[in-house]
Amino acid sequence: MELAARIDSYGKPAWIGLMVLGFIVFWPAGLAILAYLLWSGRMGCWGKRGPGRWHGTHSNGNGKGFWSHQKSRESSGNSAFDEYREDMMRRLEEEQQEFRDFLERLRHAKDKAEFDQFMDDRKNRRDEPPAPEAPESGGPTPQPQA
């Protein structure tokens, strides 16, 4: 397909523009272009490369996403910068973990405080004798009948 190769040379914006133009001119043409793009894998998010490929945010399975992407570990050619970058990345990952731990402790403390309050309220309800019902003021007090 020479036409597809020519459009590929312009990249994804050309495909998107062609698809939008197809929808404007004749909607079935735009739908056909969209189907072709998804089927051929030119725009597919479900391809072999994974959903994060556009932003360089692949997760390598350890759940850290962007920070552990292999490209960020490649050498820039400047050893001083590479050393600085590695140190900064390590510190950021440590801070991120510390922050996650802090949030976990905060959630735990909040849950414990709520649970303790619940238990105190429950204990206080059990300890208090039931209060007698007071008659409403402003009207005659009903007399028991014999």
mmCIF file of C-alpha atoms in Angstrom, residues 66-67 71-92:
data_model
loop_
_atom_site.group_PDB
_atom_site.id
_atom_site.type_symbol
_atom_site.label_atom_id
_atom_site.label_comp_id
_atom_site.label_asym_id
_atom_site.label_seq_id
_atom_site.Cartn_x
_atom_site.Cartn_y
_atom_site.Cartn_z
ATOM 1 C CA PHE A 66 7.862 6.260 34.648
ATOM 2 C CA TRP A 67 10.689 6.374 37.175
ATOM 3 C CA LYS A 71 15.201 4.728 28.777
ATOM 4 C CA SER A 72 15.772 6.878 31.873
ATOM 5 C CA ARG A 73 18.691 4.603 32.789
ATOM 6 C CA GLU A 74 20.520 4.934 29.481
ATOM 7 C CA SER A 75 23.694 6.969 29.373
ATOM 8 C CA SER A 76 23.513 10.519 28.072
ATOM 9 C CA GLY A 77 27.213 10.551 27.311
ATOM 10 C CA ASN A 78 27.974 12.908 30.192
ATOM 11 C CA SER A 79 29.092 10.842 33.175
ATOM 12 C CA ALA A 80 28.642 13.677 35.704
ATOM 13 C CA PHE A 81 25.066 14.234 34.591
ATOM 14 C CA ASP A 82 24.353 10.483 34.567
ATOM 15 C CA GLU A 83 25.652 10.220 38.124
ATOM 16 C CA TYR A 84 23.560 13.209 39.228
ATOM 17 C CA ARG A 85 20.477 11.802 37.499
ATOM 18 C CA GLU A 86 20.873 8.373 39.098
ATOM 19 C CA ASP A 87 21.292 9.958 42.536
ATOM 20 C CA MET A 88 18.258 12.184 41.996
ATOM 21 C CA MET A 89 16.137 9.273 40.747
ATOM 22 C CA ARG A 90 17.126 7.183 43.762
ATOM 23 C CA ARG A 91 16.226 10.019 46.142
ATOM 24 C CA LEU A 92 12.897 10.618 44.407
#
